[in-house]
Amino acid sequence: MKRIAIDMDEVISQFSTKCIQLFNNEFNINYSVNDLHGKKLVELDKRFERKVNEYLSLESFFLSLEVVKDSQQVIKKLSSQYEIFIVTAAMDFPSSLAPKYKWLKKNYDFLNEKNFVFCGDKSIIRADYLIDDTPENLETFKGKGILFTAPHNMQETRYFRLNNWYEIEKYFNNK
Amino acid sequence: MKRIAIDMDEVISQFSTKCIQLFNNEFNINYSVNDLHGKKLVELDKRFERKVNEYLSLESFFLSLEVVKDSQQVIKKLSSQYEIFIVTAAMDFPSSLAPKYKWLKKNYDFLNEKNFVFCGDKSIIRADYLIDDTPENLETFKGKGILFTAPHNMQETRYFRLNNWYEIEKYFNNK
């Protein structure tokens, strides 16, 4: 059985959307995720640097993240033909460890927790595929890297790109 | 640079020693780690099943674990010639996630937290070497597996074995 490693923030959980929502509420601004085209949050507004640290330190932040559209159904289908691992960078924000675990158990209850990986440097991951929105993680990956479209990576051209979970389903169906 | 993945419990932290200590105090018994020869804790005394769950749910349990003899000095030396990753199974006890992180930062402050991996199934790990006391983790590992001697694995004969950190140092010095 081949193995697919799947990133969490921006790929199955709507991380930036939540940051922007909290930021807009706090500063009475009206940023949208589309304003991130080719940019990270901190490039959109440098106040995000301090604010993201603050948001992430709250347990409630991760628990309240929305699921990315179609990810649950597609991953459920894929899990009958592939080994699925959720691989998330969590070591920069150790306070995110427990809430990330709870979020995964709540929203992906069909996955075994033995297949959750909380790490930093993703070059440690051995899998056939890695679906990730961060180009740096694909750089060091030894299998087939798939760049999952997120507003911040729109200008990245080095990697094979899929735009949403519908396209991922189609890609693996044609294998 | 080649990469060494190193397990945590029993390899760099004295997990069973602490469990036995707490158990002895509680039941006024006098078990020693040597009583585990070829056995897991629960095979020594079935009350460990419930008790280990209880001990592990306390943040103070992990924080109070002693470091395995010579592991700090040897890993520090090895880290100049090898990439070191600490790879620990933490998903069965999610309450251990934060305390394990704190213990590593306290006792291995010379390692970058980007090289900590908290996982379940260790077949996800890509490294050249894995030093682990659990035979099941070596079974699925694709690099060179090294069984680190612990009382419970004394009867295991399938894997290349090193008995302590002094032997590990010698082994890598001769490479």
Short mmCIF file of C-alpha atoms in Angstrom, two decimals:
data_model
loop_
_atom_site.label_atom_id
_atom_site.label_comp_id
_atom_site.label_asym_id
_atom_site.label_seq_id
_atom_site.Cartn_x
_atom_site.Cartn_y
_atom_site.Cartn_z
CA MET A 1 0.00 0.00 0.00
CA LYS A 2 1.50 3.34 -0.98
CA ARG A 3 1.65 6.12 1.55
CA ILE A 4 0.43 9.73 1.35
CA ALA A 5 1.68 12.25 3.91
CA ILE A 6 -0.65 15.23 4.26
CA ASP A 7 0.17 18.57 5.84
CA MET A 8 -2.35 20.15 8.23
CA ASP A 9 -2.37 24.00 8.25
CA GLU A 10 -3.83 25.37 4.97
CA VAL A 11 -4.21 21.86 3.51
CA ILE A 12 -6.84 20.34 5.79
CA SER A 13 -7.35 23.19 8.29
CA GLN A 14 -8.09 26.82 7.41
CA PHE A 15 -5.25 28.40 9.30
CA SER A 16 -4.82 31.78 7.55
CA THR A 17 -8.56 32.35 7.33
CA LYS A 18 -8.80 32.18 11.11
CA CYS A 19 -5.77 34.45 11.64
CA ILE A 20 -7.23 37.06 9.31
CA GLN A 21 -10.64 36.81 10.97
CA LEU A 22 -9.16 37.43 14.45
CA PHE A 23 -6.94 40.22 13.11
CA ASN A 24 -9.82 41.96 11.32
CA ASN A 25 -11.93 41.82 14.47
CA GLU A 26 -9.14 43.22 16.59
CA PHE A 27 -8.04 46.07 14.30
CA ASN A 28 -11.35 46.70 12.58
CA ILE A 29 -9.79 46.03 9.16
CA ASN A 30 -11.18 44.07 6.26
CA TYR A 31 -8.41 41.88 4.92
CA SER A 32 -9.43 38.78 3.00
CA VAL A 33 -7.51 35.59 2.26
CA ASN A 34 -7.25 36.76 -1.36
CA ASP A 35 -5.11 39.71 -0.24
CA LEU A 36 -2.41 37.12 0.53
CA HIS A 37 -1.82 36.41 -3.18
CA GLY A 38 1.89 35.44 -3.22
CA LYS A 39 2.46 36.74 0.30
CA LYS A 40 2.72 35.42 3.83
CA LEU A 41 0.57 37.00 6.54
CA VAL A 42 3.48 39.04 7.83
CA GLU A 43 4.13 40.44 4.34
CA LEU A 44 0.54 41.60 4.17
CA ASP A 45 0.77 43.42 7.52
CA LYS A 46 3.80 43.23 9.76
CA ARG A 47 1.64 43.31 12.89
CA PHE A 48 0.77 39.70 12.06
CA GLU A 49 4.20 38.64 13.34
CA ARG A 50 3.33 39.39 16.95
CA LYS A 51 -0.35 38.61 16.58
CA VAL A 52 0.06 35.13 15.08
CA ASN A 53 2.28 34.17 18.03
CA GLU A 54 -0.42 35.43 20.34
CA TYR A 55 -3.28 33.63 18.55
CA LEU A 56 -1.38 30.35 18.40
CA SER A 57 -0.69 30.38 22.10
CA LEU A 58 -4.43 30.05 22.77
CA GLU A 59 -5.71 26.46 22.88
CA SER A 60 -8.99 27.73 21.45
CA PHE A 61 -7.27 28.90 18.24
CA PHE A 62 -6.54 25.46 16.82
CA LEU A 63 -9.73 23.94 18.12
CA SER A 64 -11.80 26.50 16.24
CA LEU A 65 -10.15 26.07 12.82
CA GLU A 66 -12.49 25.20 9.97
CA VAL A 67 -11.85 22.10 7.86
CA VAL A 68 -10.70 22.72 4.27
CA LYS A 69 -13.51 22.01 1.77
CA ASP A 70 -13.84 18.35 0.66
CA SER A 71 -10.72 17.24 2.55
CA GLN A 72 -12.57 14.90 4.89
CA GLN A 73 -14.48 13.01 2.18
CA VAL A 74 -11.51 12.72 -0.16
CA ILE A 75 -9.10 11.58 2.57
CA LYS A 76 -11.67 9.06 3.75
CA LYS A 77 -11.91 7.62 0.23
CA LEU A 78 -8.13 7.65 -0.27
CA SER A 79 -7.61 5.85 3.03
CA SER A 80 -9.07 2.64 1.57
CA GLN A 81 -6.27 2.50 -1.01
CA TYR A 82 -3.40 4.40 0.60
CA GLU A 83 -1.82 4.67 4.01
CA ILE A 84 -2.60 8.21 5.17
CA PHE A 85 -0.33 10.10 7.57
CA ILE A 86 -1.02 13.64 8.79
CA VAL A 87 2.31 15.41 9.12
CA THR A 88 2.34 18.83 10.74
CA ALA A 89 5.07 21.24 11.81
CA ALA A 90 4.30 21.87 15.46
CA MET A 91 7.64 22.37 17.16
CA ASP A 92 7.80 26.15 16.64
CA PHE A 93 4.65 26.42 18.74
CA PRO A 94 4.76 23.64 21.32
CA SER A 95 1.54 24.95 22.86
CA SER A 96 -0.13 23.83 19.64
CA LEU A 97 0.73 20.14 20.23
CA ALA A 98 -2.26 19.17 22.36
CA PRO A 99 -4.87 21.30 20.49
CA LYS A 100 -3.66 19.98 17.11
CA TYR A 101 -4.09 16.42 18.37
CA LYS A 102 -7.61 17.20 19.62
CA TRP A 103 -8.56 18.88 16.34
CA LEU A 104 -7.41 15.87 14.34
CA LYS A 105 -9.29 13.42 16.59
CA LYS A 106 -12.42 15.56 16.27
CA ASN A 107 -12.34 16.19 12.53
CA TYR A 108 -10.57 13.06 11.25
CA ASP A 109 -11.91 10.47 13.64
CA PHE A 110 -11.56 7.79 10.95
CA LEU A 111 -7.75 8.10 11.03
CA ASN A 112 -5.66 6.23 13.57
CA GLU A 113 -3.66 8.55 15.83
CA LYS A 114 -0.63 6.34 15.19
CA ASN A 115 -0.60 8.06 11.81
CA PHE A 116 -0.23 11.59 13.19
CA VAL A 117 3.26 13.09 13.06
CA PHE A 118 4.18 16.33 14.84
CA CYS A 119 7.57 17.47 13.70
CA GLY A 120 9.68 20.41 12.60
CA ASP A 121 11.94 19.57 9.67
CA LYS A 122 9.81 17.43 7.32
CA SER A 123 12.81 15.91 5.55
CA ILE A 124 12.47 13.17 8.21
CA ILE A 125 9.28 11.92 6.49
CA ARG A 126 9.34 8.70 4.45
CA ALA A 127 6.31 8.50 2.18
CA ASP A 128 5.44 8.12 -1.49
CA TYR A 129 3.57 11.43 -1.70
CA LEU A 130 3.59 14.64 0.33
CA ILE A 131 0.74 17.13 -0.07
CA ASP A 132 1.91 20.42 1.43
CA ASP A 133 1.40 24.15 0.88
CA THR A 134 4.97 25.07 1.91
CA PRO A 135 7.54 24.84 -0.91
CA GLU A 136 10.43 24.37 1.60
CA ASN A 137 8.87 21.09 2.75
CA LEU A 138 8.71 19.79 -0.82
CA GLU A 139 12.33 20.77 -1.49
CA THR A 140 13.75 18.07 0.77
CA PHE A 141 11.07 15.42 0.22
CA LYS A 142 12.26 12.23 -1.53
CA GLY A 143 8.90 11.06 -2.91
CA LYS A 144 6.45 12.87 -5.21
CA GLY A 145 5.74 16.31 -3.80
CA ILE A 146 2.38 17.95 -4.46
CA LEU A 147 2.05 21.68 -3.78
CA PHE A 148 -1.40 22.37 -2.40
CA THR A 149 -2.53 25.78 -3.53
CA ALA A 150 -2.71 28.41 -0.80
CA PRO A 151 -2.80 32.17 -1.37
CA HIS A 152 0.80 32.62 -0.14
CA ASN A 153 2.26 30.11 -2.65
CA MET A 154 0.54 31.39 -5.83
CA GLN A 155 3.81 32.54 -7.38
CA GLU A 156 5.66 29.28 -6.75
CA THR A 157 6.35 27.46 -10.02
CA ARG A 158 8.89 24.76 -9.08
CA TYR A 159 6.45 22.06 -7.97
CA PHE A 160 3.59 20.01 -9.29
CA ARG A 161 0.49 21.83 -8.07
CA LEU A 162 -3.05 20.76 -7.25
CA ASN A 163 -5.57 23.44 -6.35
CA ASN A 164 -8.11 21.72 -4.15
CA TRP A 165 -9.28 18.36 -2.82
CA TYR A 166 -11.41 17.70 -5.88
CA GLU A 167 -8.26 17.84 -8.04
CA ILE A 168 -6.42 15.60 -5.56
CA GLU A 169 -9.19 13.01 -5.79
CA LYS A 170 -9.03 13.09 -9.59
CA TYR A 171 -5.22 12.82 -9.56
CA PHE A 172 -5.21 9.70 -7.38
CA ASN A 173 -8.18 8.17 -9.23
CA ASN A 174 -6.15 8.28 -12.43
CA LYS A 175 -3.20 6.41 -10.90
CA MET B 1 25.62 14.33 6.52
CA LYS B 2 24.07 11.02 7.57
CA ARG B 3 21.13 11.03 9.92
CA ILE B 4 20.57 9.19 13.21
CA ALA B 5 17.05 8.94 14.62
CA ILE B 6 17.03 8.28 18.36
CA ASP B 7 14.13 7.03 20.43
CA MET B 8 13.36 8.72 23.76
CA ASP B 9 11.84 6.42 26.43
CA GLU B 10 14.45 3.91 27.71
CA VAL B 11 17.07 5.17 25.24
CA ILE B 12 17.68 8.69 26.50
CA SER B 13 15.13 8.89 29.34
CA GLN B 14 14.76 6.38 32.16
CA PHE B 15 11.10 5.61 31.68
CA SER B 16 10.73 2.18 33.36
CA THR B 17 12.92 3.16 36.28
CA LYS B 18 10.51 5.97 37.12
CA CYS B 19 7.42 3.77 36.70
CA ILE B 20 8.89 1.16 39.03
CA GLN B 21 9.89 3.80 41.56
CA LEU B 22 6.35 5.24 41.69
CA PHE B 23 4.84 1.75 41.81
CA ASN B 24 7.14 0.60 44.63
CA ASN B 25 6.29 3.69 46.65
CA GLU B 26 2.58 3.20 46.13
CA PHE B 27 2.37 -0.54 46.86
CA ASN B 28 5.30 -0.81 49.22
CA ILE B 29 7.01 -3.37 46.95
CA ASN B 30 10.63 -3.63 45.98
CA TYR B 31 10.75 -4.32 42.25
CA SER B 32 13.92 -3.38 40.41
CA VAL B 33 14.53 -2.72 36.72
CA ASN B 34 16.41 -6.03 36.60
CA ASP B 35 13.17 -7.89 37.38
CA LEU B 36 12.04 -6.85 33.89
CA HIS B 37 14.52 -9.21 32.20
CA GLY B 38 12.69 -10.14 28.97
CA LYS B 39 9.40 -8.70 30.21
CA LYS B 40 7.34 -5.57 29.86
CA LEU B 41 6.13 -3.80 33.01
CA VAL B 42 2.67 -5.30 32.66
CA GLU B 43 4.13 -8.81 32.45
CA LEU B 44 5.97 -8.21 35.72
CA ASP B 45 2.81 -7.10 37.49
CA LYS B 46 -0.51 -6.64 35.73
CA ARG B 47 -1.40 -3.66 37.93
CA PHE B 48 1.12 -1.70 35.87
CA GLU B 49 -1.41 -1.53 33.03
CA ARG B 50 -3.67 0.83 34.92
CA LYS B 51 -0.89 2.51 36.85
CA VAL B 52 1.26 3.42 33.85
CA ASN B 53 -1.74 5.16 32.28
CA GLU B 54 -2.22 7.06 35.50
CA TYR B 55 1.47 8.06 35.85
CA LEU B 56 1.70 9.17 32.22
CA SER B 57 -1.30 11.44 32.56
CA LEU B 58 0.65 13.58 35.06
CA GLU B 59 2.75 16.34 33.51
CA SER B 60 5.23 15.86 36.35
CA PHE B 61 5.94 12.27 35.30
CA PHE B 62 7.84 13.09 32.12
CA LEU B 63 9.46 16.17 33.56
CA SER B 64 11.01 14.13 36.36
CA LEU B 65 12.55 11.38 34.20
CA GLU B 66 16.28 10.88 34.63
CA VAL B 67 18.57 11.03 31.61
CA VAL B 68 20.13 7.72 30.49
CA LYS B 69 23.83 7.54 31.41
CA ASP B 70 26.25 9.12 28.91
CA SER B 71 23.49 9.86 26.37
CA GLN B 72 23.91 13.65 26.53
CA GLN B 73 27.69 13.68 25.98
CA VAL B 74 27.62 11.05 23.24
CA ILE B 75 24.74 12.67 21.35
CA LYS B 76 26.46 16.04 21.63
CA LYS B 77 29.61 14.56 20.06
CA LEU B 78 27.67 12.71 17.37
CA SER B 79 25.79 15.89 16.46
CA SER B 80 28.94 17.39 14.95
CA GLN B 81 29.10 14.59 12.38
CA TYR B 82 25.52 13.42 12.04
CA GLU B 83 22.08 14.99 11.83
CA ILE B 84 20.36 13.95 15.08
CA PHE B 85 16.58 13.56 15.30
CA ILE B 86 14.75 12.53 18.45
CA VAL B 87 11.81 10.36 17.46
CA THR B 88 9.31 9.40 20.12
CA ALA B 89 5.99 7.60 20.11
CA ALA B 90 3.66 10.04 21.85
CA MET B 91 0.26 9.59 20.23
CA ASP B 92 -0.96 6.86 22.62
CA PHE B 93 -0.62 9.41 25.43
CA PRO B 94 -1.38 12.83 23.97
CA SER B 95 -1.02 14.38 27.43
CA SER B 96 2.67 13.48 27.14
CA LEU B 97 3.20 15.79 24.13
CA ALA B 98 3.91 19.03 25.97
CA PRO B 99 5.93 17.47 28.85
CA LYS B 100 8.07 15.47 26.40
CA TYR B 101 8.85 18.67 24.51
CA LYS B 102 9.81 20.45 27.75
CA TRP B 103 11.99 17.53 28.89
CA LEU B 104 13.87 17.53 25.59
CA LYS B 105 14.42 21.31 25.66
CA LYS B 106 15.67 21.03 29.25
CA ASN B 107 17.97 18.03 28.85
CA TYR B 108 19.02 18.34 25.19
CA ASP B 109 19.20 22.09 24.84
CA PHE B 110 21.92 21.73 22.18
CA LEU B 111 19.45 20.09 19.77
CA ASN B 112 17.16 22.15 17.56
CA GLU B 113 13.47 21.52 18.26
CA LYS B 114 12.95 21.22 14.50
CA ASN B 115 14.61 17.82 14.94
CA PHE B 116 12.03 16.49 17.42
CA VAL B 117 9.43 14.11 16.01
CA PHE B 118 6.36 13.02 17.99
CA CYS B 119 4.65 10.20 16.17
CA GLY B 120 2.98 6.82 16.52
CA ASP B 121 3.98 4.41 13.76
CA LYS B 122 7.72 4.92 13.27
CA SER B 123 7.76 3.44 9.77
CA ILE B 124 7.21 7.08 8.68
CA ILE B 125 10.82 7.92 9.66
CA ARG B 126 13.47 8.43 6.98
CA ALA B 127 16.94 8.19 8.46
CA ASP B 128 20.15 6.22 8.03
CA TYR B 129 20.12 4.82 11.58
CA LEU B 130 17.43 4.26 14.18
CA ILE B 131 18.44 3.61 17.80
CA ASP B 132 15.40 2.19 19.57
CA ASP B 133 14.62 -0.26 22.39
CA THR B 134 11.39 -1.52 20.76
CA PRO B 135 11.88 -4.33 18.23
CA GLU B 136 8.60 -3.46 16.43
CA ASN B 137 10.03 -0.07 15.48
CA LEU B 138 13.12 -1.68 13.95
CA GLU B 139 11.01 -4.17 11.98
CA THR B 140 9.65 -1.54 9.60
CA PHE B 141 12.70 0.75 9.53
CA LYS B 142 14.44 1.00 6.14
CA GLY B 143 17.90 2.09 7.36
CA LYS B 144 20.24 0.38 9.83
CA GLY B 145 18.33 -0.47 12.99
CA ILE B 146 20.17 -0.58 16.31
CA LEU B 147 18.43 -2.23 19.24
CA PHE B 148 19.29 -0.34 22.40
CA THR B 149 19.38 -2.74 25.31
CA ALA B 150 16.58 -2.37 27.82
CA PRO B 151 15.55 -5.00 30.36
CA HIS B 152 12.36 -5.85 28.43
CA ASN B 153 14.19 -6.65 25.15
CA MET B 154 16.93 -8.94 26.56
CA GLN B 155 15.57 -12.00 24.77
CA GLU B 156 15.30 -10.31 21.37
CA THR B 157 17.87 -11.74 18.94
CA ARG B 158 16.76 -10.45 15.53
CA TYR B 159 18.53 -7.08 15.60
CA PHE B 160 21.99 -5.62 15.89
CA ARG B 161 22.28 -4.67 19.54
CA LEU B 162 24.27 -2.06 21.43
CA ASN B 163 24.11 -2.07 25.22
CA ASN B 164 24.79 1.50 26.25
CA TRP B 165 25.90 4.92 25.02
CA TYR B 166 29.56 4.04 25.41
CA GLU B 167 29.10 1.24 22.87
CA ILE B 168 27.17 3.58 20.57
CA GLU B 169 30.02 6.07 20.65
CA LYS B 170 32.52 3.33 19.78
CA TYR B 171 30.31 2.02 16.98
CA PHE B 172 30.03 5.41 15.27
CA ASN B 173 33.70 6.24 15.88
CA ASN B 174 34.65 3.16 13.89
CA LYS B 175 32.55 4.18 10.86
#
